[in-house]
Tab-separated table of C-alpha atoms and ligand atoms in Angstrom:
chain	number	residue	atom	x	y	z
A	243	MET	CA	30.079	-34.139	-31.790
A	244	ALA	CA	29.884	-35.323	-28.351
A	245	ASP	CA	27.599	-32.491	-27.305
A	246	GLU	CA	25.407	-33.296	-30.100
A	247	GLN	CA	25.199	-37.139	-28.929
A	248	SER	CA	24.302	-36.095	-25.293
A	249	ALA	CA	21.714	-33.558	-26.591
A	250	THR	CA	19.758	-36.288	-27.971
A	251	LYS	CA	19.037	-37.615	-24.687
A	252	LYS	CA	18.316	-34.475	-23.159
A	253	LYS	CA	14.886	-33.264	-22.329
A	254	CYS	CA	13.635	-29.707	-23.619
A	255	MET	CA	14.370	-26.856	-21.207
A	256	GLY	CA	10.869	-25.510	-21.247
A	257	SER	CA	9.695	-25.451	-17.595
A	258	ASP	CA	6.189	-27.306	-18.377
A	259	CYS	CA	7.709	-29.443	-21.326
A	260	ASP	CA	8.452	-33.021	-21.148
A	261	ASN	CA	9.491	-33.443	-24.627
A	262	ASP	CA	12.988	-34.676	-25.807
A	263	ALA	CA	15.286	-31.904	-26.672
A	264	GLY	CA	15.455	-30.854	-30.113
A	265	SER	CA	18.748	-29.516	-31.855
A	266	LEU	CA	17.504	-26.013	-31.216
A	267	GLN	CA	19.804	-24.237	-28.911
A	268	CYS	CA	19.354	-20.955	-27.237
A	269	PRO	CA	21.505	-18.408	-28.899
A	270	THR	CA	21.974	-16.220	-25.868
A	271	CYS	CA	23.161	-19.350	-23.893
A	272	LEU	CA	25.691	-20.269	-26.860
A	273	LYS	CA	26.981	-16.790	-26.802
A	274	LEU	CA	27.515	-17.087	-23.066
A	275	GLY	CA	29.554	-20.413	-23.672
A	276	ILE	CA	26.629	-22.412	-22.381
A	277	LYS	CA	26.142	-25.355	-24.570
A	278	ASP	CA	23.197	-27.290	-23.079
A	279	SER	CA	20.229	-25.112	-23.518
A	280	PHE	CA	18.203	-27.187	-25.706
A	281	PHE	CA	14.586	-26.828	-26.698
A	282	CYS	CA	12.144	-29.068	-28.534
A	283	SER	CA	10.812	-26.349	-30.668
A	284	GLN	CA	10.962	-22.494	-31.589
A	285	ASP	CA	7.730	-22.245	-29.791
A	286	CYS	CA	8.750	-23.680	-26.400
A	287	PHE	CA	11.805	-21.729	-26.520
A	288	LYS	CA	9.891	-18.261	-27.197
A	289	LYS	CA	7.438	-19.026	-24.296
A	290	ASN	CA	9.909	-19.832	-21.774
A	291	TRP	CA	12.440	-17.117	-22.558
A	292	VAL	CA	10.088	-14.404	-22.728
A	293	THR	CA	7.987	-15.261	-19.371
A	294	CYS	CA	11.306	-15.315	-17.478
A	295	PRO	CA	10.730	-12.674	-14.600
A	296	ARG	CA	14.330	-11.820	-14.147
A	297	ARG	CA	14.865	-11.424	-17.890
A	298	LYS	CA	12.036	-9.004	-17.791
A	299	ALA	CA	13.432	-7.105	-14.849
A	300	GLY	CA	16.765	-6.732	-17.066
A	301	GLU	CA	19.053	-9.028	-14.982
A	302	THR	CA	21.690	-10.975	-16.659
A	303	ARG	CA	20.655	-14.052	-18.259
A	304	THR	CA	23.760	-16.401	-17.358
A	305	ASN	CA	21.672	-18.445	-14.976
A	306	CYS	CA	18.371	-17.894	-16.568
A	307	LEU	CA	18.569	-19.924	-19.461
A	308	THR	CA	20.647	-22.871	-18.159
A	309	ARG	CA	19.031	-25.817	-16.370
A	310	PRO	CA	18.737	-24.188	-13.152
A	311	HIS	CA	16.506	-21.702	-15.076
A	312	THR	CA	13.427	-23.733	-14.911
A	313	SER	CA	13.306	-23.980	-11.171
A	314	LEU	CA	14.414	-20.327	-10.672
A	315	CYS	CA	11.942	-18.959	-13.210
A	316	THR	CA	8.831	-20.582	-11.725
A	317	SER	CA	5.878	-18.499	-10.366
A	318	SER	CA	7.267	-19.095	-6.965
A	319	GLU	CA	10.525	-17.309	-7.821
A	320	THR	CA	10.724	-13.650	-6.479
A	321	TYR	CA	12.844	-10.795	-7.493
A	322	ASN	CA	13.695	-7.039	-7.402
A	323	PRO	CA	12.185	-5.230	-10.261
A	324	PHE	CA	14.335	-2.287	-9.885
A	325	PRO	CA	17.873	-3.622	-9.205
A	326	THR	CA	19.776	-0.483	-9.955
A	327	PHE	CA	17.471	2.075	-7.795
A	328	PRO	CA	19.162	3.722	-5.187
A	329	TYR	CA	16.833	2.614	-2.241
A	330	THR	CA	17.093	4.861	0.554
A	331	GLY	CA	16.731	2.006	3.412
A	332	PRO	CA	16.962	-1.659	3.731
A	333	LEU	CA	13.484	-2.446	2.396
A	334	ARG	CA	13.055	-3.784	-1.418
A	335	PRO	CA	10.029	-4.782	-3.360
A	336	VAL	CA	9.592	-8.350	-4.057
A	337	TYR	CA	8.115	-9.397	-7.234
A	338	PRO	CA	6.248	-10.732	-9.141
A	339	LEU	CA	2.858	-9.004	-7.864
A	340	SER	CA	0.058	-11.284	-7.653
A	341	GLU	CA	-2.462	-11.542	-10.530
A	342	HIS	CA	-4.917	-8.718	-10.961
A	343	ARG	CA	-8.073	-9.295	-8.556
A	344	THR	CA	-11.731	-8.901	-9.729
A	345	LEU	CA	-14.890	-8.490	-7.991
A	346	PRO	CA	-18.482	-9.517	-8.785
A	347	LYS	CA	-20.048	-7.023	-11.345
A	348	SER	CA	-23.182	-6.802	-8.810
A	349	ILE	CA	-20.977	-4.829	-6.400
A	350	PRO	CA	-21.143	-0.995	-7.351
A	351	HIS	CA	-17.581	-0.087	-8.931
A	352	PRO	CA	-16.294	3.546	-8.904
A	353	VAL	CA	-15.413	5.177	-11.906
A	354	TRP	CA	-11.842	4.186	-12.225
A	355	TRP	CA	-12.444	0.512	-11.985
A	356	GLN	CA	-11.676	-0.151	-15.727
A	357	ASP	CA	-9.317	2.556	-17.131
A	358	GLY	CA	-7.739	3.964	-13.850
A	359	ASN	CA	-8.902	7.185	-14.251
A	360	PRO	CA	-10.660	8.899	-11.223
A	361	LYS	CA	-12.813	11.610	-13.388
A	362	TYR	CA	-16.038	12.290	-12.122
A	363	SER	CA	-19.269	13.496	-13.896
A	364	ARG	CA	-19.952	17.255	-13.632
A	365	SER	CA	-22.741	16.976	-11.226
A	366	LEU	CA	-20.309	15.202	-8.744
A	367	ILE	CA	-17.611	17.758	-8.875
A	368	ASN	CA	-18.022	20.925	-6.782
A	369	ARG	CA	-14.616	22.365	-7.393
A	370	ASN	CA	-13.263	23.937	-4.360
A	371	LYS	CA	-16.663	23.633	-2.398
A	372	ILE	CA	-16.692	21.757	0.788
A	373	GLU	CA	-19.560	18.927	0.661
A	374	ILE	CA	-22.118	19.119	3.572
A	375	LEU	CA	-24.061	15.877	3.836
A	376	ASP	CA	-27.690	15.528	4.744
A	377	ALA	CA	-28.722	13.024	7.276
A	378	ALA	CA	-29.006	10.375	4.668
A	379	GLY	CA	-25.491	10.969	3.416
A	380	GLN	CA	-24.173	10.909	6.879
A	381	GLN	CA	-25.797	7.524	7.505
A	382	ALA	CA	-24.292	6.285	4.305
A	383	MET	CA	-20.877	7.268	5.651
A	384	ARG	CA	-21.369	5.792	8.913
A	385	LYS	CA	-22.147	2.453	7.300
A	386	SER	CA	-19.182	2.434	4.967
A	387	CYS	CA	-16.749	3.618	7.516
A	388	LYS	CA	-17.932	0.640	9.653
A	389	LEU	CA	-17.464	-1.756	7.030
A	390	ALA	CA	-13.919	-0.495	6.425
A	391	ARG	CA	-13.066	-0.801	10.244
A	392	GLU	CA	-14.090	-4.325	10.140
A	393	ILE	CA	-11.961	-5.098	7.163
A	394	LEU	CA	-9.050	-3.246	8.589
A	395	ASP	CA	-9.413	-5.432	11.830
A	396	ILE	CA	-9.462	-8.642	9.872
A	397	ALA	CA	-6.282	-7.457	7.811
A	398	ALA	CA	-4.670	-6.643	11.008
A	399	ALA	CA	-5.148	-9.989	12.943
A	400	ALA	CA	-3.470	-11.372	9.772
A	401	ALA	CA	-0.380	-9.517	10.107
A	402	LYS	CA	2.248	-11.822	11.341
A	403	PRO	CA	5.753	-12.625	10.774
A	404	GLY	CA	5.991	-14.965	7.762
A	405	VAL	CA	2.909	-13.538	6.293
A	406	THR	CA	3.350	-11.535	2.847
A	407	THR	CA	1.759	-8.228	2.353
A	408	ASP	CA	0.030	-9.785	-0.785
A	409	GLU	CA	-1.594	-12.387	1.443
A	410	ILE	CA	-3.023	-9.349	3.479
A	411	ASP	CA	-4.045	-7.867	0.304
A	412	ARG	CA	-6.063	-11.178	-0.459
A	413	ILE	CA	-7.671	-11.231	2.650
A	414	VAL	CA	-8.689	-7.571	2.336
A	415	HIS	CA	-10.166	-7.997	-1.021
A	416	GLU	CA	-12.158	-11.083	0.051
A	417	ALA	CA	-13.461	-9.153	3.074
A	418	CYS	CA	-14.682	-6.359	0.756
A	419	ILE	CA	-16.565	-8.720	-1.357
A	420	GLU	CA	-18.196	-10.200	1.593
A	421	ARG	CA	-19.296	-6.635	2.491
A	422	LYS	CA	-20.398	-5.847	-1.093
A	423	SER	CA	-17.929	-3.107	-1.007
A	424	TYR	CA	-15.207	-2.062	-3.778
A	425	PRO	CA	-11.805	-1.799	-2.494
A	426	SER	CA	-11.486	1.925	-3.520
A	427	PRO	CA	-7.413	1.597	-4.138
A	428	LEU	CA	-7.850	-1.043	-6.928
A	429	ASN	CA	-7.006	0.566	-10.240
A	430	TYR	CA	-7.359	4.071	-8.650
A	431	ASN	CA	-4.778	6.067	-10.865
A	432	HIS	CA	-3.710	2.488	-11.979
A	433	PHE	CA	-2.805	1.442	-8.217
A	434	PRO	CA	-2.500	-2.223	-8.688
A	435	LYS	CA	-3.952	-3.799	-5.596
A	436	SER	CA	-6.832	-3.597	-3.070
A	437	CYS	CA	-5.072	-1.802	-0.266
A	438	CYS	CA	-1.877	-0.035	0.771
A	439	THR	CA	0.676	-1.866	3.000
A	440	SER	CA	3.644	0.098	4.006
A	441	PRO	CA	6.402	-1.450	6.064
A	442	ASN	CA	9.129	0.317	8.072
A	443	GLU	CA	10.732	3.309	5.827
A	444	VAL	CA	7.742	3.368	3.550
A	445	ILE	CA	5.516	6.526	4.248
A	446	CYS	CA	2.382	5.421	2.260
A	447	HIS	CA	1.053	3.926	-0.782
A	448	GLY	CA	3.016	0.625	-0.355
A	449	ILE	CA	2.008	-1.982	-2.899
A	450	PRO	CA	1.462	-5.449	-1.237
A	451	ASP	CA	3.921	-7.900	-2.748
A	452	LYS	CA	5.713	-11.137	-1.871
A	453	ARG	CA	7.847	-9.816	1.095
A	454	PRO	CA	7.012	-11.873	4.144
A	455	LEU	CA	6.734	-9.801	7.247
A	456	VAL	CA	9.675	-9.873	9.569
A	457	ASP	CA	9.440	-9.959	13.448
A	458	GLY	CA	10.413	-6.440	14.323
A	459	ASP	CA	8.924	-4.643	11.278
A	460	ILE	CA	6.244	-1.892	11.844
A	461	LEU	CA	3.474	-2.331	9.149
A	462	ASN	CA	0.725	0.402	8.158
A	463	ILE	CA	-2.380	-1.211	6.628
A	464	ASP	CA	-4.407	1.433	4.657
A	465	ILE	CA	-8.161	0.521	3.887
A	466	SER	CA	-10.457	2.435	1.645
A	467	ILE	CA	-13.892	1.021	0.284
A	468	TYR	CA	-16.567	2.243	-1.786
A	469	HIS	CA	-19.697	0.879	-0.382
A	470	GLU	CA	-23.223	1.959	-1.663
A	471	GLY	CA	-21.939	5.121	-3.422
A	472	TYR	CA	-19.833	6.238	-0.523
A	473	HIS	CA	-15.969	5.941	0.261
A	474	ALA	CA	-14.519	5.383	3.526
A	475	ASP	CA	-10.807	5.670	4.480
A	476	LEU	CA	-8.770	4.634	7.441
A	477	ASN	CA	-5.157	3.155	8.517
A	478	GLU	CA	-3.181	2.039	11.324
A	479	THR	CA	0.356	1.162	11.979
A	480	TYR	CA	0.962	-2.369	13.663
A	481	TYR	CA	3.771	-3.961	15.557
A	482	ILE	CA	4.950	-7.138	13.706
A	483	GLY	CA	5.854	-10.303	15.955
A	484	ASP	CA	7.198	-9.620	19.558
A	485	LYS	CA	10.243	-7.696	18.677
A	486	ALA	CA	8.777	-4.796	17.188
A	487	SER	CA	7.111	-3.277	20.233
A	488	ALA	CA	10.220	-3.864	22.248
A	489	ASP	CA	12.450	-1.565	20.094
A	490	PRO	CA	11.935	1.927	21.700
A	491	GLU	CA	12.515	3.491	18.017
A	492	ASN	CA	9.554	1.861	16.832
A	493	VAL	CA	7.293	2.669	19.642
A	494	ARG	CA	8.575	6.296	19.660
A	495	VAL	CA	7.377	6.777	15.938
A	496	VAL	CA	4.362	4.667	16.249
A	497	GLU	CA	3.040	6.248	19.346
A	498	ALA	CA	3.951	9.763	18.162
A	499	ALA	CA	1.858	9.256	14.973
A	500	ARG	CA	-1.064	7.772	16.985
A	501	GLU	CA	-1.049	10.602	19.396
A	502	CYS	CA	-0.791	13.165	16.770
A	503	LEU	CA	-3.970	11.964	15.273
A	504	GLU	CA	-5.616	11.912	18.329
A	505	GLU	CA	-4.680	15.252	19.430
A	506	SER	CA	-5.741	16.745	16.254
A	507	ILE	CA	-9.137	15.032	16.323
A	508	LYS	CA	-9.781	16.453	19.833
A	509	ALA	CA	-9.807	19.788	18.100
A	510	VAL	CA	-12.624	19.281	15.395
A	511	LYS	CA	-15.642	21.139	15.810
A	512	PRO	CA	-17.776	23.793	13.854
A	513	GLY	CA	-15.530	26.984	13.337
A	514	VAL	CA	-12.104	25.408	13.459
A	515	LEU	CA	-10.010	26.069	10.559
A	516	PHE	CA	-8.595	23.168	8.608
A	517	ARG	CA	-5.265	24.779	8.578
A	518	GLU	CA	-5.213	24.662	12.392
A	519	PHE	CA	-4.657	20.745	12.399
A	520	GLY	CA	-1.201	21.050	11.186
A	521	ASN	CA	-0.135	23.137	14.067
A	522	ILE	CA	-1.443	20.647	16.591
A	523	ILE	CA	0.420	17.613	14.676
A	524	GLU	CA	3.614	19.264	14.318
A	525	LYS	CA	3.897	20.527	17.869
A	526	HIS	CA	3.138	17.164	19.212
A	527	ALA	CA	5.779	15.518	16.722
A	528	LYS	CA	8.362	17.840	17.791
A	529	LYS	CA	7.763	16.864	21.579
A	530	LYS	CA	8.548	13.388	20.269
A	531	ASN	CA	11.498	14.503	18.326
A	532	CYS	CA	9.932	13.382	15.155
A	533	SER	CA	9.120	15.252	11.717
A	534	VAL	CA	6.054	15.530	9.928
A	535	ILE	CA	5.834	14.273	6.191
A	536	ARG	CA	4.457	17.285	3.801
A	537	THR	CA	4.009	15.685	0.642
A	538	TYR	CA	0.588	13.916	1.566
A	539	CYS	CA	-2.497	15.409	3.178
A	540	GLY	CA	-5.742	14.528	4.817
A	541	HIS	CA	-8.663	15.135	2.506
A	542	GLY	CA	-12.413	15.481	2.054
A	543	ILE	CA	-14.274	12.095	1.453
A	544	ASN	CA	-17.788	11.280	0.629
A	545	LYS	CA	-19.153	10.104	-2.528
A	546	LEU	CA	-15.688	11.110	-4.028
A	547	PHE	CA	-12.658	9.266	-2.615
A	548	HIS	CA	-10.586	12.564	-2.449
A	549	CYS	CA	-12.076	16.143	-2.620
A	550	PRO	CA	-12.046	19.349	-0.612
A	551	PRO	CA	-10.764	20.245	2.022
A	552	ASN	CA	-7.126	19.810	1.642
A	553	VAL	CA	-5.669	18.804	5.227
A	554	PRO	CA	-2.075	19.241	5.783
A	555	HIS	CA	-0.184	17.764	8.687
A	556	TYR	CA	2.591	20.439	9.106
A	557	ALA	CA	2.374	23.688	10.801
A	558	LYS	CA	1.613	27.141	9.310
A	559	ASN	CA	0.313	25.556	6.518
A	560	LYS	CA	-2.309	27.636	4.403
A	561	ALA	CA	-5.299	25.267	3.996
A	562	VAL	CA	-8.522	26.685	2.909
A	563	GLY	CA	-11.847	26.373	4.865
A	564	GLU	CA	-13.463	25.703	8.135
A	565	CYS	CA	-15.292	22.791	9.857
A	566	LYS	CA	-18.897	22.824	9.335
A	567	PRO	CA	-21.460	20.196	10.771
A	568	GLY	CA	-22.205	17.515	8.091
A	569	MET	CA	-18.726	17.675	6.488
A	570	THR	CA	-16.807	14.467	6.099
A	571	PHE	CA	-12.927	14.391	6.022
A	572	THR	CA	-9.666	12.578	6.947
A	573	ILE	CA	-6.893	13.451	9.052
A	574	GLU	CA	-3.921	11.113	8.461
A	575	PRO	CA	-0.509	12.143	9.689
A	576	MET	CA	2.708	10.501	8.618
A	577	ILE	CA	5.404	10.917	11.159
A	578	ALA	CA	8.961	10.104	10.679
A	579	LEU	CA	11.985	9.395	13.056
A	580	GLY	CA	14.642	11.194	10.626
A	581	LYS	CA	14.015	13.704	7.760
A	582	TYR	CA	10.622	14.891	6.572
A	583	ARG	CA	11.305	14.494	2.864
A	584	ASP	CA	10.060	11.559	0.797
A	585	VAL	CA	11.431	9.607	-2.388
A	586	THR	CA	9.049	7.446	-4.451
A	587	TRP	CA	10.286	4.192	-5.911
A	588	PRO	CA	10.060	3.587	-9.807
A	589	ASP	CA	6.732	1.871	-9.279
A	590	ASN	CA	5.253	5.308	-9.060
A	591	TRP	CA	3.665	4.731	-5.709
A	592	THR	CA	5.746	3.537	-2.903
A	593	SER	CA	6.660	6.798	-1.133
A	594	THR	CA	9.702	6.130	1.605
A	595	THR	CA	11.847	8.445	3.614
A	596	ILE	CA	14.784	10.145	1.973
A	597	ASP	CA	16.991	8.762	4.834
A	598	GLY	CA	15.618	5.173	5.135
A	599	LYS	CA	14.589	5.819	8.755
A	600	ARG	CA	11.219	4.393	9.955
A	601	THR	CA	7.755	6.361	9.703
A	602	ALA	CA	4.266	5.667	10.925
A	603	GLN	CA	0.882	6.796	10.065
A	604	PHE	CA	-2.738	6.783	11.317
A	605	GLU	CA	-5.891	7.739	9.589
A	606	HIS	CA	-9.438	8.208	10.302
A	607	THR	CA	-12.563	9.237	8.456
A	608	LEU	CA	-14.259	12.006	10.577
A	609	LEU	CA	-17.755	13.775	10.578
A	610	VAL	CA	-18.265	17.234	11.963
A	611	THR	CA	-21.301	17.408	14.385
A	612	GLU	CA	-23.078	20.390	15.835
A	613	THR	CA	-20.911	20.138	18.951
A	614	GLY	CA	-17.868	18.468	17.954
A	615	VAL	CA	-16.704	15.286	15.850
A	616	GLU	CA	-17.944	11.742	15.339
A	617	ILE	CA	-14.906	9.432	14.548
A	618	LEU	CA	-16.723	7.245	11.843
A	619	THR	CA	-13.851	4.691	11.736
A	620	ALA	CA	-13.510	4.400	15.502
A	621	ARG	CA	-11.875	1.146	16.952
A	622	THR	CA	-14.122	-1.334	18.594
A	623	ALA	CA	-13.257	-3.041	21.956
A	624	ASN	CA	-11.999	-6.102	19.940
A	625	SER	CA	-9.875	-4.283	17.361
A	626	PRO	CA	-6.176	-5.548	17.181
A	627	GLY	CA	-3.425	-3.072	17.726
A	628	GLY	CA	-3.612	-0.062	20.074
A	629	PRO	CA	-1.133	1.764	22.026
A	630	VAL	CA	1.743	0.342	23.907
A	631	SER	CA	4.142	1.953	26.266
A	632	LEU	CA	7.973	2.657	25.618
A	633	PRO	CA	10.057	-0.103	26.826
A	634	THR	CA	11.942	0.584	30.021
A	635	VAL	CA	15.664	0.245	30.168
A	636	GLU	CA	14.994	-2.909	32.327
A	637	ASN	CA	13.201	-4.894	29.918
A	638	GLY	CA	14.271	-3.101	26.729
A	639	ALA	CA	17.912	-3.858	27.278
A	640	SER	CA	19.670	-7.244	26.901
A	641	ALA	CA	21.745	-8.548	29.685
B	772	MF3	N1	-5.457	6.869	2.480
B	772	MF3	C1	-4.789	6.767	1.296
B	772	MF3	C2	-4.909	8.361	0.762
B	772	MF3	O1	-5.999	8.827	0.888
B	772	MF3	C3	-5.298	5.747	0.471
B	772	MF3	C4	-4.588	5.641	-0.870
B	772	MF3	S1	-5.340	4.658	-1.937
B	772	MF3	C5	-4.226	4.694	-3.349
B	772	MF3	O2	-4.124	8.724	0.105
B	772	MF3	F1	-4.917	3.996	-4.241
B	772	MF3	F2	-4.189	5.959	-3.779
B	772	MF3	F3	-3.063	4.275	-3.175
B	773	CO	CO1	-6.796	8.892	2.984
């Protein structure tokens, strides 16, 4: 009786509802012994119950349908979508992901933009044959790769403590539109965002989410674009804030990855076998007491996002083919402080180290020339990031 009287003065629990509460009580709350979950109508109840992100994530509803629910379950509320997953390190996904982003129809879209399926027409697929681009194709790759470099540099300049990786994704998406380019990852095999952001123990394919970057993080930003029919692909790992580059372990893995890519690129010229790059990369990684990730490889890239050759980064691999002038492909070594083995999160994308230790990656799109190589995604004088030296004991240690 007392309950019913106070209920009549109450407001509906609906988060956007200003109606007085009716006599409808949330049955789940009642079972839990919560007696003040009143709604104005069945409709309002349904709407609020079903839209609760924590409920969708399978969390308990003890708090979810009580008064704090309305403030906890607004769009600014974040949650771990896989609360029972045995994460290998400290990083967690921070959901909800932002809304799906779109592009003007006037920008050419790759085949997967709608159904997520990168199936190409017969004419584009040359199974196992490595494409050799003519002068016009090479020029188109130069243009696409130059734009991709600009976009990576814009993204990197925004990567600071407190900024979410979703905000970086928004900046990348806008920068793509400004350059009449489609962000190749968007809906590629259903990847939900416009770039990959991979912090700390994430090897690659991290999904931009609501986690704000922390001073001391290392972050890989991986940009791929589709411009006038040609894909470009590059990535770099950045030190976030002042603390990251003061940590010798961060510097060891990031600089090892940077040098592995540089050393392997030095070897690119006509006649060199694609299986050779892994030998160079693993040798350098070992020298820095690091391991080489084996699951993900470099790849051919042109009118297709991923095509032959396959370019493993580990030693004694059996990759097929040799460099010839006009070929375009990526080298993108992923280097880890601990074990080389990887574990993928239940989002089916985020790849992490099995031991939760940190990992770093660098990637360029390359063109084989008559005499050597052209780095199509090369840094410019103004590119953010770049090598740092290992902190000395003096300035690395605290007093
Ligand atoms: N550089 C990455 C790669 O070649 C880009 C991945 S985009 C994604 O694998 F959509 F596949 F995540
Ligand atoms: Co790539």
